[in-house]
């Protein structure tokens, strides 16, 4: 029987929701791994709505669950309905929606707060010793909720201009966690906490390398499940 995996989204679109390519890559690799997937998102208003053509803020109001339903092809549930006991693992794709809607990292950095349902979901899987997969900016959720854990968001220096958000690694370290430098096609496994992370679009890399890196994360999550 395939592993049962919950995928948690944060909207639809890189600048105000979940990064679409990351969510799709995770779903493809989970499908290839024979996993049974159910998708969830918090039923809350987005922090903001970005015009992705112009990169500008709009006056629109959108709902994270409703927008996430676009990626889920309508087959999605409110995050409050997610029960860790019904799943073997949970995965969070990245995108600015993670840093805006699932927590306030985009505004507050390491002093951010994490949405209560996101935090309780992470804690429930952690307490049950079930694996948690995170990519792109999503590892900051683990850094905030699980002090002392190990994660990667790529490199802690802007190597060859490929890691423009390298300061995120320093902020993670300041939270008392250990940042592990990894390339985009790799992932890091914190065996003690069963947390698997990969940097995805935190690195400026060809799409296929990001896809492959997310694949390693999904494979490690399924191994641990």
Tab-separated table of C-alpha atoms in Angstrom:
chain	number	residue	atom	x	y	z
A	1	UNK	CA	0.000	0.000	0.000
A	2	UNK	CA	1.281	3.480	-0.867
A	3	UNK	CA	2.156	5.997	1.792
A	4	UNK	CA	-0.529	8.507	2.756
A	5	UNK	CA	0.838	12.037	2.405
A	6	UNK	CA	-0.757	15.392	3.193
A	7	UNK	CA	0.323	18.345	1.027
A	8	UNK	CA	-0.226	21.802	2.536
A	9	UNK	CA	-0.594	24.776	0.204
A	10	UNK	CA	-0.469	28.528	0.818
A	11	UNK	CA	-2.376	29.921	-2.158
A	12	UNK	CA	-1.621	29.902	-5.875
A	13	UNK	CA	1.295	31.847	-7.352
A	14	UNK	CA	4.895	32.451	-6.314
A	15	UNK	CA	4.565	36.037	-5.056
A	16	UNK	CA	1.509	35.639	-2.813
A	17	UNK	CA	0.822	31.893	-2.578
A	18	UNK	CA	2.400	28.506	-3.214
A	19	UNK	CA	5.058	28.257	-5.936
A	20	UNK	CA	3.201	26.388	-8.663
A	21	UNK	CA	6.189	24.489	-10.087
A	22	UNK	CA	7.192	23.320	-6.600
A	23	UNK	CA	3.689	22.117	-5.764
A	24	UNK	CA	3.447	20.349	-9.121
A	25	UNK	CA	6.901	18.774	-8.746
A	26	UNK	CA	6.007	17.454	-5.308
A	27	UNK	CA	2.766	15.972	-6.644
A	28	UNK	CA	4.527	14.342	-9.620
A	29	UNK	CA	7.210	12.768	-7.425
A	30	UNK	CA	4.617	11.623	-4.883
A	31	UNK	CA	2.602	10.045	-7.689
A	32	UNK	CA	5.727	8.316	-9.013
A	33	UNK	CA	6.416	7.057	-5.499
A	34	UNK	CA	2.962	5.491	-5.296
A	35	UNK	CA	1.757	7.815	-2.539
A	36	UNK	CA	-1.880	8.571	-1.794
A	37	UNK	CA	-2.086	12.358	-1.525
A	38	UNK	CA	-4.648	14.679	0.007
A	39	UNK	CA	-4.280	18.454	-0.229
A	40	UNK	CA	-5.014	21.027	2.455
A	41	UNK	CA	-4.773	24.790	2.985
A	42	UNK	CA	-5.793	27.197	5.736
A	43	UNK	CA	-9.149	28.930	5.256
A	44	UNK	CA	-7.790	32.452	5.789
A	45	UNK	CA	-7.420	35.667	3.838
A	46	UNK	CA	-4.148	36.172	1.979
A	47	UNK	CA	-1.810	38.796	3.418
A	48	UNK	CA	-1.772	40.456	0.000
A	49	UNK	CA	-2.539	39.846	-3.674
A	50	UNK	CA	0.173	40.457	-6.273
A	51	UNK	CA	-0.334	41.138	-9.974
A	52	UNK	CA	2.105	38.506	-11.254
A	53	UNK	CA	2.381	40.194	-14.662
A	54	UNK	CA	3.471	43.546	-13.258
A	55	UNK	CA	4.848	42.410	-9.898
A	56	UNK	CA	2.728	45.046	-8.183
A	57	UNK	CA	0.400	44.975	-5.192
A	58	UNK	CA	-3.327	45.066	-5.944
A	59	UNK	CA	-6.376	46.014	-3.900
A	60	UNK	CA	-7.906	42.547	-4.281
A	61	UNK	CA	-8.787	40.271	-1.394
A	62	UNK	CA	-8.357	36.534	-1.882
A	63	UNK	CA	-8.750	33.444	0.274
A	64	UNK	CA	-5.840	31.006	0.696
A	65	UNK	CA	-8.039	27.900	0.590
A	66	UNK	CA	-9.975	29.094	-2.467
A	67	UNK	CA	-6.786	30.018	-4.340
A	68	UNK	CA	-5.067	26.752	-3.364
A	69	UNK	CA	-8.043	24.891	-4.842
A	70	UNK	CA	-6.779	26.012	-8.267
A	71	UNK	CA	-3.654	23.899	-7.788
A	72	UNK	CA	-5.598	21.051	-6.210
A	73	UNK	CA	-8.037	20.928	-9.140
A	74	UNK	CA	-10.769	21.598	-6.583
A	75	UNK	CA	-9.976	18.526	-4.484
A	76	UNK	CA	-8.846	20.198	-1.259
A	77	UNK	CA	-9.797	20.486	2.403
A	78	UNK	CA	-9.515	23.079	5.134
A	79	UNK	CA	-6.271	22.615	7.084
A	80	UNK	CA	-8.308	22.303	10.289
A	81	UNK	CA	-9.536	18.953	8.952
A	82	UNK	CA	-6.036	17.487	8.649
A	83	UNK	CA	-5.472	14.721	11.201
A	84	UNK	CA	-1.884	13.504	11.514
A	85	UNK	CA	-3.184	10.090	12.578
A	86	UNK	CA	-4.589	9.583	9.064
A	87	UNK	CA	-1.293	10.231	7.257
A	88	UNK	CA	2.254	8.904	7.124
A	89	UNK	CA	3.895	12.255	6.240
A	90	UNK	CA	3.258	15.913	5.425
A	91	UNK	CA	4.896	18.128	2.788
A	92	UNK	CA	4.917	21.917	2.417
A	93	UNK	CA	5.916	23.401	-0.976
A	94	UNK	CA	7.394	26.914	-0.920
A	95	UNK	CA	6.469	30.270	-2.400
A	96	UNK	CA	5.998	33.692	-0.797
A	97	UNK	CA	2.602	32.514	0.447
A	98	UNK	CA	4.437	30.414	3.030
A	99	UNK	CA	6.231	33.525	4.310
A	100	UNK	CA	3.090	35.680	4.093
A	101	UNK	CA	0.120	33.428	4.793
A	102	UNK	CA	1.419	30.425	6.734
A	103	UNK	CA	3.684	32.650	8.817
A	104	UNK	CA	4.835	36.285	8.885
A	105	UNK	CA	8.471	35.687	7.870
A	106	UNK	CA	8.148	38.041	4.857
A	107	UNK	CA	7.472	40.924	7.246
A	108	UNK	CA	9.046	39.893	10.547
A	109	UNK	CA	11.905	37.573	9.570
A	110	UNK	CA	13.136	35.400	12.435
A	111	UNK	CA	10.714	37.189	14.788
A	112	UNK	CA	7.755	35.893	12.803
A	113	UNK	CA	4.681	34.139	14.106
A	114	UNK	CA	3.386	30.904	12.574
A	115	UNK	CA	-0.306	30.376	11.822
A	116	UNK	CA	-1.762	28.357	14.680
A	117	UNK	CA	-3.125	25.567	12.444
A	118	UNK	CA	0.170	25.320	10.556
A	119	UNK	CA	2.071	25.119	13.837
A	120	UNK	CA	-0.277	22.523	15.332
A	121	UNK	CA	-0.045	20.440	12.130
A	122	UNK	CA	3.747	20.447	12.234
A	123	UNK	CA	3.782	19.615	15.936
A	124	UNK	CA	1.273	16.774	15.484
A	125	UNK	CA	3.399	15.055	12.823
A	126	UNK	CA	6.571	15.669	14.828
A	127	UNK	CA	5.088	14.242	18.024
A	128	UNK	CA	3.915	11.188	16.074
A	129	UNK	CA	7.473	10.794	14.710
A	130	UNK	CA	6.182	11.120	11.154
A	131	UNK	CA	8.326	12.837	8.480
A	132	UNK	CA	7.910	16.449	7.411
A	133	UNK	CA	9.068	17.598	3.962
A	134	UNK	CA	9.758	21.275	3.260
A	135	UNK	CA	11.170	23.111	0.261
A	136	UNK	CA	12.236	26.624	-0.722
A	137	UNK	CA	11.310	29.065	2.091
A	138	UNK	CA	9.165	26.477	3.932
A	139	UNK	CA	12.077	25.246	6.101
A	140	UNK	CA	11.744	28.469	8.119
A	141	UNK	CA	8.516	26.992	9.506
A	142	UNK	CA	10.488	24.121	11.021
A	143	UNK	CA	13.203	26.496	12.220
A	144	UNK	CA	10.582	28.509	14.068
A	145	UNK	CA	8.535	25.617	15.455
A	146	UNK	CA	11.391	23.183	16.251
A	147	UNK	CA	14.383	25.015	17.771
A	148	UNK	CA	17.587	23.063	17.250
A	149	UNK	CA	16.465	21.244	14.120
A	150	UNK	CA	18.595	20.957	10.966
A	151	UNK	CA	17.388	22.385	7.644
A	152	UNK	CA	18.686	23.693	4.341
A	153	UNK	CA	17.624	26.640	2.205
A	154	UNK	CA	20.637	26.169	-0.078
A	155	UNK	CA	23.843	28.011	0.768
A	156	UNK	CA	24.689	30.598	3.427
A	157	UNK	CA	26.658	32.671	0.891
A	158	UNK	CA	25.532	33.965	-2.490
A	159	UNK	CA	27.715	31.555	-4.454
A	160	UNK	CA	28.093	32.758	-8.073
A	161	UNK	CA	24.964	34.872	-7.643
A	162	UNK	CA	22.846	31.709	-7.430
A	163	UNK	CA	21.679	32.186	-3.829
A	164	UNK	CA	20.381	35.793	-3.556
A	165	UNK	CA	18.476	34.975	-0.346
A	166	UNK	CA	21.478	33.480	1.453
A	167	UNK	CA	20.818	35.661	4.511
A	168	UNK	CA	17.874	33.368	5.300
A	169	UNK	CA	20.413	30.753	6.370
A	170	UNK	CA	21.879	33.201	8.904
A	171	UNK	CA	18.433	33.967	10.306
A	172	UNK	CA	17.790	30.246	10.714
A	173	UNK	CA	21.066	29.928	12.622
A	174	UNK	CA	20.069	32.847	14.857
A	175	UNK	CA	16.943	30.898	15.770
A	176	UNK	CA	19.179	28.211	17.263
A	177	UNK	CA	18.886	25.800	14.356
A	178	UNK	CA	21.632	24.292	12.219
A	179	UNK	CA	21.721	25.286	8.559
A	180	UNK	CA	23.253	22.688	6.249
A	181	UNK	CA	24.573	23.941	2.903
A	182	UNK	CA	23.228	21.882	0.015
A	183	UNK	CA	23.057	22.246	-3.742
A	184	UNK	CA	19.731	22.667	-5.514
A	185	UNK	CA	19.570	19.030	-6.638
A	186	UNK	CA	20.129	17.755	-3.099
A	187	UNK	CA	18.128	17.585	0.111
A	188	UNK	CA	19.055	17.339	3.777
A	189	UNK	CA	17.626	14.804	6.202
A	190	UNK	CA	17.463	15.708	9.889
A	191	UNK	CA	17.177	12.119	11.087
A	192	UNK	CA	16.513	13.011	14.708
A	193	UNK	CA	13.480	15.147	13.837
A	194	UNK	CA	12.497	13.404	10.577
A	195	UNK	CA	12.587	16.736	8.730
A	196	UNK	CA	13.624	16.698	5.052
A	197	UNK	CA	14.425	19.982	3.289
A	198	UNK	CA	15.582	21.184	-0.128
A	199	UNK	CA	16.182	24.706	-1.410
A	200	UNK	CA	14.218	24.639	-4.707
A	201	UNK	CA	13.716	28.213	-5.984
A	202	UNK	CA	15.890	29.676	-3.225
A	203	UNK	CA	18.542	28.880	-5.832
A	204	UNK	CA	18.645	30.412	-9.295
A	205	UNK	CA	18.851	27.185	-11.254
A	206	UNK	CA	17.324	25.483	-14.286
A	207	UNK	CA	13.846	24.142	-13.616
A	208	UNK	CA	14.874	20.523	-14.084
A	209	UNK	CA	17.469	20.832	-11.293
A	210	UNK	CA	14.828	22.252	-8.952
A	211	UNK	CA	12.486	19.437	-9.977
A	212	UNK	CA	15.190	16.859	-9.228
A	213	UNK	CA	15.952	18.400	-5.829
A	214	UNK	CA	12.314	18.238	-4.837
A	215	UNK	CA	12.388	14.630	-6.000
A	216	UNK	CA	15.160	13.789	-3.550
A	217	UNK	CA	13.147	15.431	-0.763
A	218	UNK	CA	10.019	13.441	-1.615
A	219	UNK	CA	11.980	10.198	-1.886
A	220	UNK	CA	13.560	10.720	1.533
A	221	UNK	CA	10.181	11.567	3.076
A	222	UNK	CA	8.666	8.370	1.669
A	223	UNK	CA	11.627	6.341	2.964
A	224	UNK	CA	11.110	7.729	6.458
A	225	UNK	CA	7.334	7.267	6.374
